[in-house]
GROMACS .gro file of N, CA and C in nm:
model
  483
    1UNK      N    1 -13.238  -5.406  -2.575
    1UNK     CA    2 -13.166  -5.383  -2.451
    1UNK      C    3 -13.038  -5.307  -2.481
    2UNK      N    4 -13.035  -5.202  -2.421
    2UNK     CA    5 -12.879  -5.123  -2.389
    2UNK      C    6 -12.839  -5.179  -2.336
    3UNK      N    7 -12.652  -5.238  -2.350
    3UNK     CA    8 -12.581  -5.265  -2.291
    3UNK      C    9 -12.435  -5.142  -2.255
    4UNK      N   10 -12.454  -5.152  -2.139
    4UNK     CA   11 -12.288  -5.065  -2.155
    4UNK      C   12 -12.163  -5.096  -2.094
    5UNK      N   13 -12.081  -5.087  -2.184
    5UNK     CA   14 -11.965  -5.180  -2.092
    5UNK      C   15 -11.894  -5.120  -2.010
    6UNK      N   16 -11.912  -5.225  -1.891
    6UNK     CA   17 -11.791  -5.171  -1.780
    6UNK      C   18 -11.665  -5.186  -1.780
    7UNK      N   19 -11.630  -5.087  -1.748
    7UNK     CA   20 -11.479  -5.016  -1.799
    7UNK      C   21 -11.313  -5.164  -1.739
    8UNK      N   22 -11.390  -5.268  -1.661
    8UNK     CA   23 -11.297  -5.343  -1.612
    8UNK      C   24 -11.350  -5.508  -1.625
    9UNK      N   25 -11.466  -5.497  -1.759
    9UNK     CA   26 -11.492  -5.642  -1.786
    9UNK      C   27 -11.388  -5.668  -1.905
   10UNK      N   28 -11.393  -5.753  -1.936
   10UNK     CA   29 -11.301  -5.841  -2.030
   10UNK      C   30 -11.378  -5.933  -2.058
   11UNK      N   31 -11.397  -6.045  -2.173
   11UNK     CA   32 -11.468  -6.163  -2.183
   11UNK      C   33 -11.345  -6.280  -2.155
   12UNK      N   34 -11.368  -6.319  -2.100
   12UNK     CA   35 -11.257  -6.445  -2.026
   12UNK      C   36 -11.338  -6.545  -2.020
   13UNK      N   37 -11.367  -6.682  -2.047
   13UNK     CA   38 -11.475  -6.771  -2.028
   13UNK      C   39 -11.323  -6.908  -1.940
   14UNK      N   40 -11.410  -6.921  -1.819
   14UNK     CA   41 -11.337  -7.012  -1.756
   14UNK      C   42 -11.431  -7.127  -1.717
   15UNK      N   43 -11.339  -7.226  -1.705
   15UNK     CA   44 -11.437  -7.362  -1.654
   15UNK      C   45 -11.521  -7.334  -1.582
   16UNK      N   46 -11.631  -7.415  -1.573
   16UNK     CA   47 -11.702  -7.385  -1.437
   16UNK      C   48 -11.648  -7.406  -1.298
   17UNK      N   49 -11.656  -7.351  -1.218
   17UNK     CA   50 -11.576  -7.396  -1.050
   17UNK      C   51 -11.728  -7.363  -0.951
   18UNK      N   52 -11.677  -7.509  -0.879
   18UNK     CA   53 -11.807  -7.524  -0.794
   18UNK      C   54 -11.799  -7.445  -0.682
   19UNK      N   55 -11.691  -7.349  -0.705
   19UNK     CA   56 -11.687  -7.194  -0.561
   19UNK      C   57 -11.782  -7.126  -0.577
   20UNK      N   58 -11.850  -7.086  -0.725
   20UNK     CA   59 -11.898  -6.999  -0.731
   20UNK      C   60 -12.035  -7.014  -0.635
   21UNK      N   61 -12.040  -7.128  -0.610
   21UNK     CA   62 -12.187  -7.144  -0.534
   21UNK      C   63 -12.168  -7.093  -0.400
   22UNK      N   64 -12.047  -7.108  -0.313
   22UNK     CA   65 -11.976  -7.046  -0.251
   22UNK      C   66 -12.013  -6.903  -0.212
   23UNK      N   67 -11.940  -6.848  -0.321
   23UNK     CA   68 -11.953  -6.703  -0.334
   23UNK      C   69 -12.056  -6.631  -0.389
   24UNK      N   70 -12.177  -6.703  -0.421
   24UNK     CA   71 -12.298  -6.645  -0.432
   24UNK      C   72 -12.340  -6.650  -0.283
   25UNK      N   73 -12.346  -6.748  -0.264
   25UNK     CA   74 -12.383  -6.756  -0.110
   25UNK      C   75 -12.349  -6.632  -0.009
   26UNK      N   76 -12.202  -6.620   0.007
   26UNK     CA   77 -12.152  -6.528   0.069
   26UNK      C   78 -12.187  -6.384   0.043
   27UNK      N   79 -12.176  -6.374  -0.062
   27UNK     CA   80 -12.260  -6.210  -0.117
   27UNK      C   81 -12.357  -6.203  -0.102
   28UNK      N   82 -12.483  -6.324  -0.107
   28UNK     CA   83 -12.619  -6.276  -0.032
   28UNK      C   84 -12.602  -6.246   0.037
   29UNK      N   85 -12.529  -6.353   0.169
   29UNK     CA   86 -12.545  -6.310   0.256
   29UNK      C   87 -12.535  -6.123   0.327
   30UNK      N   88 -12.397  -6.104   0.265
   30UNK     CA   89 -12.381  -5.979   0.284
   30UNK      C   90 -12.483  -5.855   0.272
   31UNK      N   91 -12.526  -5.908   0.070
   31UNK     CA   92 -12.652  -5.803   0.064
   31UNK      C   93 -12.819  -5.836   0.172
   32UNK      N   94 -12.814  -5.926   0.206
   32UNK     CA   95 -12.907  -5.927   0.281
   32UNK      C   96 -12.866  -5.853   0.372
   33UNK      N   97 -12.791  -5.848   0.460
   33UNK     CA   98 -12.745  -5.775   0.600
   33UNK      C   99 -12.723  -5.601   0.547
   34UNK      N  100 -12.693  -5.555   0.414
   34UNK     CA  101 -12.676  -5.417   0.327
   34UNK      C  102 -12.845  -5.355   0.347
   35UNK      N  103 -12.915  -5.435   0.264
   35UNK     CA  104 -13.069  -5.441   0.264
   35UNK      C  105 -13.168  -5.471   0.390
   36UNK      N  106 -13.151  -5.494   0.492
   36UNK     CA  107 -13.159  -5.510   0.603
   36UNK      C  108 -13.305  -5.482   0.612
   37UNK      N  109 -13.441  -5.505   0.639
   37UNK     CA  110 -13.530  -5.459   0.661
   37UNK      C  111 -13.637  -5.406   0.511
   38UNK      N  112 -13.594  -5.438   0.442
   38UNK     CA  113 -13.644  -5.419   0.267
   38UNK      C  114 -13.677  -5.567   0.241
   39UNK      N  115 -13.770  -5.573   0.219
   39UNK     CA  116 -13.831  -5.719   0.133
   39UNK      C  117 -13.786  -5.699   0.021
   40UNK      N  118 -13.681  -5.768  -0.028
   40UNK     CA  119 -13.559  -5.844  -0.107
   40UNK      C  120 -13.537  -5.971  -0.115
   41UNK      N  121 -13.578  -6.026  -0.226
   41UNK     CA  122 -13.518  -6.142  -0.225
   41UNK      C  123 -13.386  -6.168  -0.323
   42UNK      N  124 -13.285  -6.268  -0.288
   42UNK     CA  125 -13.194  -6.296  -0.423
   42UNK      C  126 -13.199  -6.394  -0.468
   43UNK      N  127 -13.147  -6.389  -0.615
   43UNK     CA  128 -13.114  -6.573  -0.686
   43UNK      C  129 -13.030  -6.561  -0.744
   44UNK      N  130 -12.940  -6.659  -0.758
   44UNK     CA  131 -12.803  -6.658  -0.807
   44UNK      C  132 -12.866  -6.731  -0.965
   45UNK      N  133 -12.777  -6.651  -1.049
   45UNK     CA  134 -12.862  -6.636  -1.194
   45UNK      C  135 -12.747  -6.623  -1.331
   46UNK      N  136 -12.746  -6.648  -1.426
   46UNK     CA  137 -12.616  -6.601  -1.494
   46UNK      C  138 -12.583  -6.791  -1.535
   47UNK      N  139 -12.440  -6.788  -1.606
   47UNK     CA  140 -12.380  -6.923  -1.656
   47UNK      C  141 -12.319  -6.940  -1.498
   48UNK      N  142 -12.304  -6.895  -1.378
   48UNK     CA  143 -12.194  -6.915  -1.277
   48UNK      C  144 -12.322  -6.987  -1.194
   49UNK      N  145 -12.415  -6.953  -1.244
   49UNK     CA  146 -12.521  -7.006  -1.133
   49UNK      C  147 -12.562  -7.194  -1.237
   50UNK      N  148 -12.549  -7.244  -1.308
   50UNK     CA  149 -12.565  -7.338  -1.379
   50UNK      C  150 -12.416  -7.446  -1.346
   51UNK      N  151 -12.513  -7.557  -1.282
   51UNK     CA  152 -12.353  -7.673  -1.295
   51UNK      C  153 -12.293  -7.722  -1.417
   52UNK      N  154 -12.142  -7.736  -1.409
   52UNK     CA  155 -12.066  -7.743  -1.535
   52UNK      C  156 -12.112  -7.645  -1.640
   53UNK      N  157 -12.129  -7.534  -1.599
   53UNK     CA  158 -12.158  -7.439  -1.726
   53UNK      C  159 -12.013  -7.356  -1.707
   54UNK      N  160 -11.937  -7.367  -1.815
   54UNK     CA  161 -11.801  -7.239  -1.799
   54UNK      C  162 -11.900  -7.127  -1.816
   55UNK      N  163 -11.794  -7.002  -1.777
   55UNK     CA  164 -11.864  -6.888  -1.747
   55UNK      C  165 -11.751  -6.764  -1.748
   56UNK      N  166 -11.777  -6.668  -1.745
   56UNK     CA  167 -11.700  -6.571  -1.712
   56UNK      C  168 -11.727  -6.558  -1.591
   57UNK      N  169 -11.625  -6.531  -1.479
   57UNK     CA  170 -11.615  -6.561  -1.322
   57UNK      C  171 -11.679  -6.421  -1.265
   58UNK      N  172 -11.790  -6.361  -1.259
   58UNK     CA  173 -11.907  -6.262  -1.225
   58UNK      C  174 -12.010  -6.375  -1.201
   59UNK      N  175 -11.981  -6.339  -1.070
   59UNK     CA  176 -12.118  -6.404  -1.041
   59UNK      C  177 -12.230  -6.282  -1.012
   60UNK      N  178 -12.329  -6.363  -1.086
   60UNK     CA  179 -12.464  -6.248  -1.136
   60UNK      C  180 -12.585  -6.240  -1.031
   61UNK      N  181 -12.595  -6.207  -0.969
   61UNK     CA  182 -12.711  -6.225  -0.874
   61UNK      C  183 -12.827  -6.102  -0.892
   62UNK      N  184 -12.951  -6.189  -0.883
   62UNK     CA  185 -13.072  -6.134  -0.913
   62UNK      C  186 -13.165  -6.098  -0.781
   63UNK      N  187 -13.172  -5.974  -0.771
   63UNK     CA  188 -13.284  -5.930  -0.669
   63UNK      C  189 -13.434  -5.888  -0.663
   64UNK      N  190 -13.487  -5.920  -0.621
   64UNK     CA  191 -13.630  -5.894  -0.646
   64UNK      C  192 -13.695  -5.825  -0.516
   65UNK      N  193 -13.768  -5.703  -0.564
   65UNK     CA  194 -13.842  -5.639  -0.458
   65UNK      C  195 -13.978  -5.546  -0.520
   66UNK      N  196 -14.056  -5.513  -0.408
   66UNK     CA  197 -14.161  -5.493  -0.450
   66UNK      C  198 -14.191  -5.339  -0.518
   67UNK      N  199 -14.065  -5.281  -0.474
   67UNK     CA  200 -14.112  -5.121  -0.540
   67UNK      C  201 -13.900  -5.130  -0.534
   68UNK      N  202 -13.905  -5.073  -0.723
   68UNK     CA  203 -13.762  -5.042  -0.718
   68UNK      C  204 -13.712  -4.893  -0.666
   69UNK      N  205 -13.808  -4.767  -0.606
   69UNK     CA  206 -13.720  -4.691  -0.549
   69UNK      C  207 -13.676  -4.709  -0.428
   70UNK      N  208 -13.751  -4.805  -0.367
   70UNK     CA  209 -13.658  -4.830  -0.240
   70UNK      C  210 -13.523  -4.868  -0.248
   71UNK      N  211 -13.514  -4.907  -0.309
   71UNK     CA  212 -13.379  -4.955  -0.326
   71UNK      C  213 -13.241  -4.805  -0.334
   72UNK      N  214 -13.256  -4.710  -0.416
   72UNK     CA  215 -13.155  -4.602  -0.391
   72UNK      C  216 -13.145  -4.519  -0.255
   73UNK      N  217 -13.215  -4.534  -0.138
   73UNK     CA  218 -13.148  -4.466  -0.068
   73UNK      C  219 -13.035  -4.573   0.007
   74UNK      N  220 -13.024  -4.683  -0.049
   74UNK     CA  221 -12.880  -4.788  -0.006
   74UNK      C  222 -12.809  -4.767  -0.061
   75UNK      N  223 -12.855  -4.688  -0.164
   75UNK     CA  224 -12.661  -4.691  -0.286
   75UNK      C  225 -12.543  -4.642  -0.172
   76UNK      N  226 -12.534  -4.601  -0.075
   76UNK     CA  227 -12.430  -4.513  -0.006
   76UNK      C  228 -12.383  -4.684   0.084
   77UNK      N  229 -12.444  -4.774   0.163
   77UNK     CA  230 -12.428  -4.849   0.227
   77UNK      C  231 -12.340  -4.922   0.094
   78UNK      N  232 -12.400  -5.015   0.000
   78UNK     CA  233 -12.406  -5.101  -0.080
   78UNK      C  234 -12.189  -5.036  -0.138
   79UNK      N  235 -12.226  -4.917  -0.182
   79UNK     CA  236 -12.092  -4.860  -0.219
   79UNK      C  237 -12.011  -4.878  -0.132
   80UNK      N  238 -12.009  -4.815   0.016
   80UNK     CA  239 -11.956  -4.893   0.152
   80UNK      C  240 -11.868  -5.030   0.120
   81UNK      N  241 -11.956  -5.125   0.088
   81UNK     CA  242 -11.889  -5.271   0.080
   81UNK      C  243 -11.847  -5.316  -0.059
   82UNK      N  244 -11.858  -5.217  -0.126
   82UNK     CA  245 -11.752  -5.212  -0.275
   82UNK      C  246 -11.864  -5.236  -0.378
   83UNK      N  247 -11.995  -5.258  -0.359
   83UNK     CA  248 -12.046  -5.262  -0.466
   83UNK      C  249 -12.092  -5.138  -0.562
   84UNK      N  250 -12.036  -5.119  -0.662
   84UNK     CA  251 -12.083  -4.945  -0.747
   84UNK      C  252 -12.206  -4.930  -0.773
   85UNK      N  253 -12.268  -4.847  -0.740
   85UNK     CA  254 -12.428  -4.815  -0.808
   85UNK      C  255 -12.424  -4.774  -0.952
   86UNK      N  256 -12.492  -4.794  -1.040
   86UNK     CA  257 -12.480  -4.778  -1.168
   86UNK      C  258 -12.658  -4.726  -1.251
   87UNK      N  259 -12.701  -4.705  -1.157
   87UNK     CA  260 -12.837  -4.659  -1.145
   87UNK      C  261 -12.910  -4.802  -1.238
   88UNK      N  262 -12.979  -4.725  -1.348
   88UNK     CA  263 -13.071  -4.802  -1.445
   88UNK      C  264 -12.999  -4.908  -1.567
   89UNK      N  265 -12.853  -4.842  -1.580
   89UNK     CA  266 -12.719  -4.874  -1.668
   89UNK      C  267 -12.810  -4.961  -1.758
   90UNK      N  268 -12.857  -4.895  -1.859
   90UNK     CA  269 -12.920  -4.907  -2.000
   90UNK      C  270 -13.056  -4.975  -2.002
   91UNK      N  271 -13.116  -5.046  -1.856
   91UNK     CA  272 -13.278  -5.115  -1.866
   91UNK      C  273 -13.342  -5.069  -1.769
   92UNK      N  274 -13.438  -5.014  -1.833
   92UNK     CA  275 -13.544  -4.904  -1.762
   92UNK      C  276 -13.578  -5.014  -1.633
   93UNK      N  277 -13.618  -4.876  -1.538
   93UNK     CA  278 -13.649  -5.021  -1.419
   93UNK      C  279 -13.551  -5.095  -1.338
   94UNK      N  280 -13.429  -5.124  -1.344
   94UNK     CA  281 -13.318  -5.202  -1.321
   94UNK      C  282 -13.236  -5.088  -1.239
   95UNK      N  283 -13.193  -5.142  -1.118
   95UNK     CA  284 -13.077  -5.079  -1.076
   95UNK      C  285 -12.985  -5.194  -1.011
   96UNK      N  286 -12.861  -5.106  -1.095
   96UNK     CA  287 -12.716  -5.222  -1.102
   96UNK      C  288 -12.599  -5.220  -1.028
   97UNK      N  289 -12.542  -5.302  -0.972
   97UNK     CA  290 -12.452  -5.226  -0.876
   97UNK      C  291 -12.326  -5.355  -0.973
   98UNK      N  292 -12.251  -5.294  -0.938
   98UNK     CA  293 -12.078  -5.385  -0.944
   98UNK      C  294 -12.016  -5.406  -0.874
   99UNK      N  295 -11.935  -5.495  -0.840
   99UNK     CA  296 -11.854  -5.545  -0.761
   99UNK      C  297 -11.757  -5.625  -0.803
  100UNK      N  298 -11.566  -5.551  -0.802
  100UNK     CA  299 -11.516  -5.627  -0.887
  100UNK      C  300 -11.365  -5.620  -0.787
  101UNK      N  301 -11.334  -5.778  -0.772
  101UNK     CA  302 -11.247  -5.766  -0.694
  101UNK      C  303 -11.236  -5.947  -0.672
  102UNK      N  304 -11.152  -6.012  -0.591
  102UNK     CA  305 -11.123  -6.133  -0.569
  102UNK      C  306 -11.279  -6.242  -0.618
  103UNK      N  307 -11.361  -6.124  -0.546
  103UNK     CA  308 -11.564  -6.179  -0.614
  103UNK      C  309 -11.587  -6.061  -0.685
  104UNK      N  310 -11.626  -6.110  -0.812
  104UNK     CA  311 -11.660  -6.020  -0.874
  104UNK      C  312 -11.839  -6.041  -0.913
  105UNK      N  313 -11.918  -5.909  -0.872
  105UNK     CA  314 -12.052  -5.963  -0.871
  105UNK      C  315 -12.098  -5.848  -0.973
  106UNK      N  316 -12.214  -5.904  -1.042
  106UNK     CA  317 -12.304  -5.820  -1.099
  106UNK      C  318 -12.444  -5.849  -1.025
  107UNK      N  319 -12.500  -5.735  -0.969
  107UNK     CA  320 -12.611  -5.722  -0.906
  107UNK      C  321 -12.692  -5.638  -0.965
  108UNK      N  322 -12.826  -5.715  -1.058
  108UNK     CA  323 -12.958  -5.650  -1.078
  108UNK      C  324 -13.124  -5.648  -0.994
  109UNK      N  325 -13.141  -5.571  -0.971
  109UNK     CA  326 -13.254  -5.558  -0.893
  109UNK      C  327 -13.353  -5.496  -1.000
  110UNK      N  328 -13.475  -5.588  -0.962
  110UNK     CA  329 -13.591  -5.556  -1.058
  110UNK      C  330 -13.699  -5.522  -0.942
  111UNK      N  331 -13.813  -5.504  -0.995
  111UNK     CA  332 -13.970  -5.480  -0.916
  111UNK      C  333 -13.989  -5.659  -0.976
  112UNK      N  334 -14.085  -5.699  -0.887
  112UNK     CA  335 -14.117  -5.821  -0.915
  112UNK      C  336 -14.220  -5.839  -1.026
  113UNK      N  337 -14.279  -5.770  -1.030
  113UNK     CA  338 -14.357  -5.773  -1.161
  113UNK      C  339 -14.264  -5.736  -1.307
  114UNK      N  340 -14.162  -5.704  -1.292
  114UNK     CA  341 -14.090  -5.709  -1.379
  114UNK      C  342 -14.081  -5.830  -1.482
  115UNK      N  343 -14.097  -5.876  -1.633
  115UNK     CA  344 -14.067  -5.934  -1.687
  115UNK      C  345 -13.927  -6.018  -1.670
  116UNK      N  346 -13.846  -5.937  -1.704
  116UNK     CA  347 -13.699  -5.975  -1.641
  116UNK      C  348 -13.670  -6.054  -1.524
  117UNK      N  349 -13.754  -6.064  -1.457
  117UNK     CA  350 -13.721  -6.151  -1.289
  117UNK      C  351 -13.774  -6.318  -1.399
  118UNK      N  352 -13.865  -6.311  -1.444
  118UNK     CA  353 -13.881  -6.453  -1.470
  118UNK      C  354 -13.835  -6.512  -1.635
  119UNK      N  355 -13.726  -6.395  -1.696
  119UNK     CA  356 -13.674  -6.441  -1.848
  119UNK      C  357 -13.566  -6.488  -1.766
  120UNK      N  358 -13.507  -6.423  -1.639
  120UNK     CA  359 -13.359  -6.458  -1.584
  120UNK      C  360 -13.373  -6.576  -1.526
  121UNK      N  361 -13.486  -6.631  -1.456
  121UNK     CA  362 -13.466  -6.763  -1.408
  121UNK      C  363 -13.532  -6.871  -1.431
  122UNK      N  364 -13.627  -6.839  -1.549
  122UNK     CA  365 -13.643  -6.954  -1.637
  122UNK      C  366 -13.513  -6.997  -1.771
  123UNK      N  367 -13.482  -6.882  -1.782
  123UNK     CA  368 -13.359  -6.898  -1.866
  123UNK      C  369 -13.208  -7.032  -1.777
  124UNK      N  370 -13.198  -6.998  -1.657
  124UNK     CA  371 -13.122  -7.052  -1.567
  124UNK      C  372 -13.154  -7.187  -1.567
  125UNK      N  373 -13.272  -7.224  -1.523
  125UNK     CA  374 -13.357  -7.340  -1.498
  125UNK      C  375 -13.337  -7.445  -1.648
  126UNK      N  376 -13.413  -7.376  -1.723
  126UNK     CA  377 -13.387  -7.429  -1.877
  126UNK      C  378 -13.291  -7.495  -1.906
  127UNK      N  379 -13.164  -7.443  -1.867
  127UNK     CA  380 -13.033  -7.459  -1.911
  127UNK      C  381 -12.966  -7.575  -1.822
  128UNK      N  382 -13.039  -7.583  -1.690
  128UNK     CA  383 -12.997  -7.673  -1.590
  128UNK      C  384 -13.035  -7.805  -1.601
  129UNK      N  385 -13.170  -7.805  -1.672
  129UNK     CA  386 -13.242  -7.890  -1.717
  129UNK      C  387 -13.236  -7.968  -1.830
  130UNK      N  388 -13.130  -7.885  -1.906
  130UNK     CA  389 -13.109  -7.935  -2.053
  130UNK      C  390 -12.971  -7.955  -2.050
  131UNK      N  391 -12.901  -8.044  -2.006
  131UNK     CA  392 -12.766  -8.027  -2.058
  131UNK      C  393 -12.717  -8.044  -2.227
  132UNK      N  394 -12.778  -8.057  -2.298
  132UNK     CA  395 -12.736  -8.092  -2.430
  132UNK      C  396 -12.748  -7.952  -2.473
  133UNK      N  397 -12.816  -7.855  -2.423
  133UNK     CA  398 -12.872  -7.666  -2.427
  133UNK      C  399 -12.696  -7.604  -2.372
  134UNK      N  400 -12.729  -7.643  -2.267
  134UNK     CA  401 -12.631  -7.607  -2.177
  134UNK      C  402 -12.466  -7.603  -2.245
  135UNK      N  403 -12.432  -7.709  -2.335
  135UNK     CA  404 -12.336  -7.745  -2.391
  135UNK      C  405 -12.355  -7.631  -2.492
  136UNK      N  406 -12.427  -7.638  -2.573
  136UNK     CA  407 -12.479  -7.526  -2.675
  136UNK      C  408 -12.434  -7.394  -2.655
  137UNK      N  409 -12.458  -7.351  -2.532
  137UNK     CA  410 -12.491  -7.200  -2.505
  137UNK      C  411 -12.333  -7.201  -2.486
  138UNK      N  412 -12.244  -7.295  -2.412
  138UNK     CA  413 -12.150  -7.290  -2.374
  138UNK      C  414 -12.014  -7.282  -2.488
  139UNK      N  415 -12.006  -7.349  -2.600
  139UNK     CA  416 -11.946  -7.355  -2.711
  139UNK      C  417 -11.959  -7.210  -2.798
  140UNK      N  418 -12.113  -7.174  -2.770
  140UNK     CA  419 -12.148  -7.021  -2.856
  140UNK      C  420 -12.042  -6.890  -2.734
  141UNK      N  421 -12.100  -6.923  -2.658
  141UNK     CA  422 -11.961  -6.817  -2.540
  141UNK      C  423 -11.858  -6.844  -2.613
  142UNK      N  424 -11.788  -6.932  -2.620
  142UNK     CA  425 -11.652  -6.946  -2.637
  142UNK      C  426 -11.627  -6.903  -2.754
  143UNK      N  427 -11.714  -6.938  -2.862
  143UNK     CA  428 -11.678  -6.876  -2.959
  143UNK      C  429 -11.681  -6.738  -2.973
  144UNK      N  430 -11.752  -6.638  -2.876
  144UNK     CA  431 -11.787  -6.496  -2.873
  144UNK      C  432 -11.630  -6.475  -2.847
  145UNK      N  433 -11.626  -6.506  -2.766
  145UNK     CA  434 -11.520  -6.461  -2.666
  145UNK      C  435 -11.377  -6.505  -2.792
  146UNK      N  436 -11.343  -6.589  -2.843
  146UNK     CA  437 -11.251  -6.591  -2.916
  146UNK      C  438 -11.236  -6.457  -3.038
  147UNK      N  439 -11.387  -6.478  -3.106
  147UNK     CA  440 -11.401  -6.375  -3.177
  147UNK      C  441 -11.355  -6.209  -3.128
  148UNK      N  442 -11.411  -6.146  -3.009
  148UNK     CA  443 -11.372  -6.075  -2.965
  148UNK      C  444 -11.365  -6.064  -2.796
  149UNK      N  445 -11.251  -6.068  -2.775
  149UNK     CA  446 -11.259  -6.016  -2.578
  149UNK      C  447 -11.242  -5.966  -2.561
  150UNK      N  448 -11.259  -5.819  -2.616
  150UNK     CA  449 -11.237  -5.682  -2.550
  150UNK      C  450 -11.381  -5.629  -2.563
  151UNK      N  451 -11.460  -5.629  -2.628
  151UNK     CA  452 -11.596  -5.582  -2.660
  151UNK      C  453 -11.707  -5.674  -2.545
  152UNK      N  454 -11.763  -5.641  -2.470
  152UNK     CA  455 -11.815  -5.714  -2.357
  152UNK      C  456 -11.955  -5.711  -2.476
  153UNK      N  457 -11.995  -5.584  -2.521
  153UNK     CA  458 -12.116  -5.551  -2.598
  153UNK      C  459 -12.159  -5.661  -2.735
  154UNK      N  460 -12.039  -5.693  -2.779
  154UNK     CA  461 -12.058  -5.806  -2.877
  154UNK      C  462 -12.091  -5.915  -2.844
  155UNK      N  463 -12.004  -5.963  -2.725
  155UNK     CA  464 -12.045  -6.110  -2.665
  155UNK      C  465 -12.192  -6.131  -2.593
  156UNK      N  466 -12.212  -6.015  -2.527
  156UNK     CA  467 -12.340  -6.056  -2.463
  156UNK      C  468 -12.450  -6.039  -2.614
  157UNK      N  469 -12.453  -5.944  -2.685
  157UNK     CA  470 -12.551  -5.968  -2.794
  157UNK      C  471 -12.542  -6.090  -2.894
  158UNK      N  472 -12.387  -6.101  -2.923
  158UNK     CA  473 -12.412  -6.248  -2.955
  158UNK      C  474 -12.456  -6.432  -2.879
  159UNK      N  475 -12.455  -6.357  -2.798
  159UNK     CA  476 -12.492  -6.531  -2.718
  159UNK      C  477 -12.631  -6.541  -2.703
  160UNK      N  478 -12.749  -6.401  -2.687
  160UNK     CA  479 -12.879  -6.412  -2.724
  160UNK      C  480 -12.918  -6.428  -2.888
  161UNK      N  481 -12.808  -6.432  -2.960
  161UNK     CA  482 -12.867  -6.460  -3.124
  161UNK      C  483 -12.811  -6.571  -3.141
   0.00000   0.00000   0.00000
């Protein structure tokens, strides 16, 4: 996997806060009303989507639809309400939008047959399910993030090794 870093992440790992459920909520909602008429679904996905998991405060939300070119003739709406289009931003198949501001969101949209729709939320599930995992994954963040917080590219490759 290519990763590329966006020019206004930082690795910051903060407690978990039970807003974020909140503000996943609220940003569906929004992208649902963006997407309007597109069979889309979302899931809130990432460490922000896991209870008591600290996290870096991006909440990650996962979209699923049945053909990913539908999806670009919204980049103009989606940009509208602050989210950046970022096209494929390093995984074939994937289009990414950003959103960085009081909510800061990362939004990936896959085709549903995509692999990726079910590594992202069995990965989620797993972790929800395991708290002794959960603790694990959570201590390895922190240590990324001590090691380096300016490199977004290090931390995310180190927390899958």
């Amino acid at each position: 996997m290519k990763f590329l870093k966006h020019p206004q992440d930082k690795v910051i790992i903060k407690p978990y806060d039970p807003n974020w459920k909140k503000e996943y909520q609220q940003e569906k909602d929004l992208l649902e009303s963006l997407f309007q008429g597109l069979p889309i679904f979302f899931h809130h996905i990432g460490s922000t989507s896991i209870p008591g998991c600290d996290a870096k405060p991006i909440i990650d939300i996962l979209g699923v639809t049945a053909n990913i070119l539908e999806i670009d003739p919204f980049n103009q709406a989606c940009e509208n309400k602050g989210f950046q289009p970022l096209g494929e931003w390093g995984m074939k198949q994937r289009r990414f939008f950003t959103k960085r501001g009081p909510v800061s969101v990362n939004l990936h949209i896959f085709e549903d047959s995509d692999p990726e729709v079910a590594r992202h939320l069995r990965f989620r599930d797993y972790l929800i399910n395991h708290p002794e995992k959960k603790e694990e994954y959570v201590a390895l963040k922190k240590k990324r993030a001590l090691e380096n917080d300016t490199d977004v590219f290090y931390y995310v490759l180190g927390k899958e090794g």
